[in-house]
Amino acid sequence: IMNFISMEQDEKITSILAMPKEKKSAEGLSLLMATQNGTVKKTAADKFREVRRSGLLAISLEKGDSLISTKFVHAGDNVFLVTSKGQSIRFDEKDVREMGRQAAGVRGMKIGVGDSIVGAGVVPKGAKGQLLVLSSTGYGKKTNLSEYKCQGRGGTGIKTMSITPKTKQLVGGAVILGNG
């Protein structure tokens, strides 16, 4: 990847997305970014069509925060965020207004002390599936997406998995589309 963009020493890749070539399939397409501290940001995908060798600034991060996920979203999609202490939230993508590339974003989920976002996912309008969460000790849990009600962004969410000495903390969460 170093042959395509220049990166700082402490930078790392968190997501790679292929931009649709046809303008028609890219209409209404936005990038949704989520950070470790619970910030989310939505920017029109066409703002990233022409990338310079030096790269483009996609989000302004607060000190100590890092980008953990970037996904494509369309109008009507839902967004999921999962924390290391077992909380998750589901909200409409329209709750996050579109912003310019240099903006920092808005609060997607209220994070408690010692907690952080470990997973993010997008559910297309009307899609069915499950939310998969994984713990640091290898335990996992799949829950039907229909069990998560849509809330307003910025809340604390609901318990998705109990954190015990046996399970320890969550290290990942992802939306699995399909049956469910």
CSV table of C-alpha atoms in Angstrom, one decimal:
chain,number,residue,atom,x,y,z
A,1,ILE,CA,0.0,0.0,0.0
A,2,MET,CA,3.0,2.3,0.6
A,3,ASN,CA,3.4,2.4,-3.2
A,4,PHE,CA,0.0,4.1,-3.5
A,5,ILE,CA,-0.2,6.6,-0.6
A,6,SER,CA,2.4,8.0,1.7
A,7,MET,CA,1.8,7.0,5.4
A,8,GLU,CA,3.2,8.4,8.6
A,9,GLN,CA,5.1,6.0,10.9
A,10,ASP,CA,2.2,5.6,13.4
A,11,GLU,CA,-0.6,5.2,10.8
A,12,LYS,CA,-2.2,1.9,10.0
A,13,ILE,CA,-4.9,0.7,7.5
A,14,THR,CA,-8.3,0.1,9.2
A,15,SER,CA,-10.5,-0.3,6.1
A,16,ILE,CA,-10.2,-0.7,2.3
A,17,LEU,CA,-13.2,0.0,0.2
A,18,ALA,CA,-13.6,-0.3,-3.6
A,19,MET,CA,-15.4,2.8,-5.0
A,20,PRO,CA,-18.1,2.0,-7.6
A,21,LYS,CA,-16.9,3.0,-11.1
A,22,GLU,CA,-20.4,3.8,-12.4
A,23,LYS,CA,-21.8,7.2,-11.3
A,24,LYS,CA,-25.3,5.6,-11.1
A,25,SER,CA,-24.3,3.0,-8.5
A,26,ALA,CA,-22.5,5.7,-6.4
A,27,GLU,CA,-25.5,8.1,-6.2
A,28,GLY,CA,-26.5,8.7,-2.6
A,29,LEU,CA,-23.5,6.7,-1.4
A,30,SER,CA,-21.7,7.9,1.7
A,31,LEU,CA,-18.8,6.8,3.8
A,32,LEU,CA,-19.6,6.2,7.5
A,33,MET,CA,-16.6,6.3,9.8
A,34,ALA,CA,-16.5,5.2,13.4
A,35,THR,CA,-13.8,5.9,16.0
A,36,GLN,CA,-12.7,4.0,19.1
A,37,ASN,CA,-14.2,6.8,21.4
A,38,GLY,CA,-17.7,6.6,19.9
A,39,THR,CA,-17.5,9.3,17.3
A,40,VAL,CA,-19.2,8.8,13.9
A,41,LYS,CA,-18.9,10.8,10.7
A,42,LYS,CA,-20.7,10.6,7.4
A,43,THR,CA,-19.2,12.1,4.2
A,44,ALA,CA,-20.4,11.8,0.6
A,45,ALA,CA,-18.4,9.1,-1.1
A,46,ASP,CA,-17.7,11.2,-4.2
A,47,LYS,CA,-15.5,13.5,-2.1
A,48,PHE,CA,-13.0,10.6,-2.1
A,49,ARG,CA,-13.1,9.8,-5.9
A,50,GLU,CA,-9.8,11.6,-6.7
A,51,VAL,CA,-7.1,10.7,-4.2
A,52,ARG,CA,-3.7,12.3,-4.4
A,53,ARG,CA,-0.5,10.4,-3.8
A,54,SER,CA,-0.2,12.2,-0.4
A,55,GLY,CA,-3.7,11.0,0.4
A,56,LEU,CA,-6.8,12.9,1.6
A,57,LEU,CA,-7.8,13.9,5.1
A,58,ALA,CA,-10.9,11.9,5.9
A,59,ILE,CA,-11.6,12.8,9.6
A,60,SER,CA,-10.1,15.0,12.3
A,61,LEU,CA,-9.4,12.8,15.3
A,62,GLU,CA,-9.1,14.0,18.9
A,63,LYS,CA,-5.9,13.1,20.8
A,64,GLY,CA,-6.0,9.5,21.9
A,65,ASP,CA,-8.8,8.5,19.5
A,66,SER,CA,-8.4,6.3,16.4
A,67,LEU,CA,-10.5,5.3,13.4
A,68,ILE,CA,-11.7,1.7,13.7
A,69,SER,CA,-14.1,1.2,10.8
A,70,THR,CA,-15.3,2.8,7.5
A,71,LYS,CA,-18.3,1.4,5.7
A,72,PHE,CA,-20.5,2.5,2.8
A,73,VAL,CA,-24.0,3.6,3.7
A,74,HIS,CA,-27.1,4.4,1.6
A,75,ALA,CA,-30.2,6.3,2.7
A,76,GLY,CA,-32.4,4.2,5.0
A,77,ASP,CA,-29.5,1.9,6.3
A,78,ASN,CA,-29.0,1.3,10.0
A,79,VAL,CA,-25.7,1.5,11.8
A,80,PHE,CA,-24.5,-0.8,14.7
A,81,LEU,CA,-21.7,0.1,17.1
A,82,VAL,CA,-20.4,-2.5,19.7
A,83,THR,CA,-18.2,-1.7,22.8
A,84,SER,CA,-15.6,-3.8,24.6
A,85,LYS,CA,-17.8,-3.9,27.7
A,86,GLY,CA,-20.7,-5.6,25.9
A,87,GLN,CA,-23.0,-2.7,24.9
A,88,SER,CA,-24.3,-2.1,21.4
A,89,ILE,CA,-26.5,0.5,19.7
A,90,ARG,CA,-28.5,0.6,16.5
A,91,PHE,CA,-29.5,3.9,14.9
A,92,ASP,CA,-30.5,5.3,11.5
A,93,GLU,CA,-27.8,6.6,9.2
A,94,LYS,CA,-29.9,9.8,8.7
A,95,ASP,CA,-29.2,10.6,12.4
A,96,VAL,CA,-25.7,11.5,11.2
A,97,ARG,CA,-25.7,14.5,8.9
A,98,GLU,CA,-23.2,14.6,6.0
A,99,MET,CA,-20.1,16.6,6.8
A,100,GLY,CA,-17.0,17.8,4.9
A,101,ARG,CA,-13.7,15.8,4.9
A,102,GLN,CA,-12.1,17.9,7.6
A,103,ALA,CA,-14.9,17.6,10.2
A,104,ALA,CA,-14.4,15.6,13.3
A,105,GLY,CA,-17.9,14.0,13.4
A,106,VAL,CA,-20.6,13.6,16.1
A,107,ARG,CA,-21.2,11.3,19.0
A,108,GLY,CA,-22.5,7.9,17.8
A,109,MET,CA,-22.5,6.2,21.2
A,110,LYS,CA,-21.8,7.4,24.8
A,111,ILE,CA,-18.8,5.4,26.0
A,112,GLY,CA,-18.2,4.7,29.7
A,113,VAL,CA,-14.8,5.0,31.5
A,114,GLY,CA,-12.5,2.2,30.3
A,115,ASP,CA,-14.8,1.3,27.4
A,116,SER,CA,-14.2,1.7,23.6
A,117,ILE,CA,-15.9,0.8,20.3
A,118,VAL,CA,-14.5,-2.5,19.0
A,119,GLY,CA,-16.9,-3.1,16.1
A,120,ALA,CA,-19.2,-1.3,13.6
A,121,GLY,CA,-21.5,-2.5,10.9
A,122,VAL,CA,-24.2,-1.3,8.5
A,123,VAL,CA,-27.5,-3.0,7.9
A,124,PRO,CA,-29.1,-2.2,4.5
A,125,LYS,CA,-32.7,-1.1,4.7
A,126,GLY,CA,-35.0,-4.2,5.2
A,127,ALA,CA,-32.1,-6.7,5.4
A,128,LYS,CA,-32.0,-9.6,7.9
A,129,GLY,CA,-29.1,-11.1,9.7
A,130,GLN,CA,-27.2,-11.3,13.0
A,131,LEU,CA,-24.9,-9.3,15.1
A,132,LEU,CA,-21.8,-11.4,15.9
A,133,VAL,CA,-19.6,-10.4,18.9
A,134,LEU,CA,-16.3,-12.1,20.0
A,135,SER,CA,-14.6,-12.0,23.3
A,136,SER,CA,-10.9,-11.9,24.1
A,137,THR,CA,-11.0,-15.4,25.4
A,138,GLY,CA,-12.6,-16.9,22.3
A,139,TYR,CA,-16.3,-16.8,23.2
A,140,GLY,CA,-18.8,-15.6,20.6
A,141,LYS,CA,-22.4,-14.8,20.4
A,142,LYS,CA,-24.8,-14.3,17.4
A,143,THR,CA,-28.1,-12.4,17.9
A,144,ASN,CA,-30.8,-11.7,15.3
A,145,LEU,CA,-30.8,-8.1,14.3
A,146,SER,CA,-34.5,-8.0,14.9
A,147,GLU,CA,-33.8,-8.1,18.6
A,148,TYR,CA,-32.2,-4.7,18.5
A,149,LYS,CA,-34.6,-1.8,18.4
A,150,CYS,CA,-33.5,1.4,16.5
A,151,GLN,CA,-32.5,4.1,18.9
A,152,GLY,CA,-31.3,7.7,18.5
A,153,ARG,CA,-27.6,8.0,18.1
A,154,GLY,CA,-25.6,9.2,21.1
A,155,GLY,CA,-27.1,6.8,23.7
A,156,THR,CA,-25.5,4.1,25.8
A,157,GLY,CA,-27.2,1.3,23.8
A,158,ILE,CA,-28.3,-2.1,25.2
A,159,LYS,CA,-26.4,-5.1,26.7
A,160,THR,CA,-25.5,-7.4,23.8
A,161,MET,CA,-23.2,-9.8,25.8
A,162,SER,CA,-22.5,-10.2,29.5
A,163,ILE,CA,-18.9,-9.6,30.4
A,164,THR,CA,-17.6,-12.1,33.0
A,165,PRO,CA,-14.2,-13.3,34.2
A,166,LYS,CA,-14.6,-16.2,31.8
A,167,THR,CA,-15.5,-14.1,28.7
A,168,LYS,CA,-13.4,-11.1,29.6
A,169,GLN,CA,-14.0,-8.1,27.2
A,170,LEU,CA,-15.2,-8.0,23.6
A,171,VAL,CA,-12.6,-7.6,20.9
A,172,GLY,CA,-14.9,-7.4,17.9
A,173,GLY,CA,-18.4,-7.1,16.5
A,174,ALA,CA,-19.7,-7.4,13.0
A,175,VAL,CA,-23.0,-7.5,11.2
A,176,ILE,CA,-23.6,-10.9,9.3
A,177,LEU,CA,-26.3,-10.5,6.6
A,178,GLY,CA,-28.5,-13.4,5.6
A,179,ASN,CA,-31.0,-15.5,7.5
A,180,GLY,CA,-32.3,-14.1,10.7
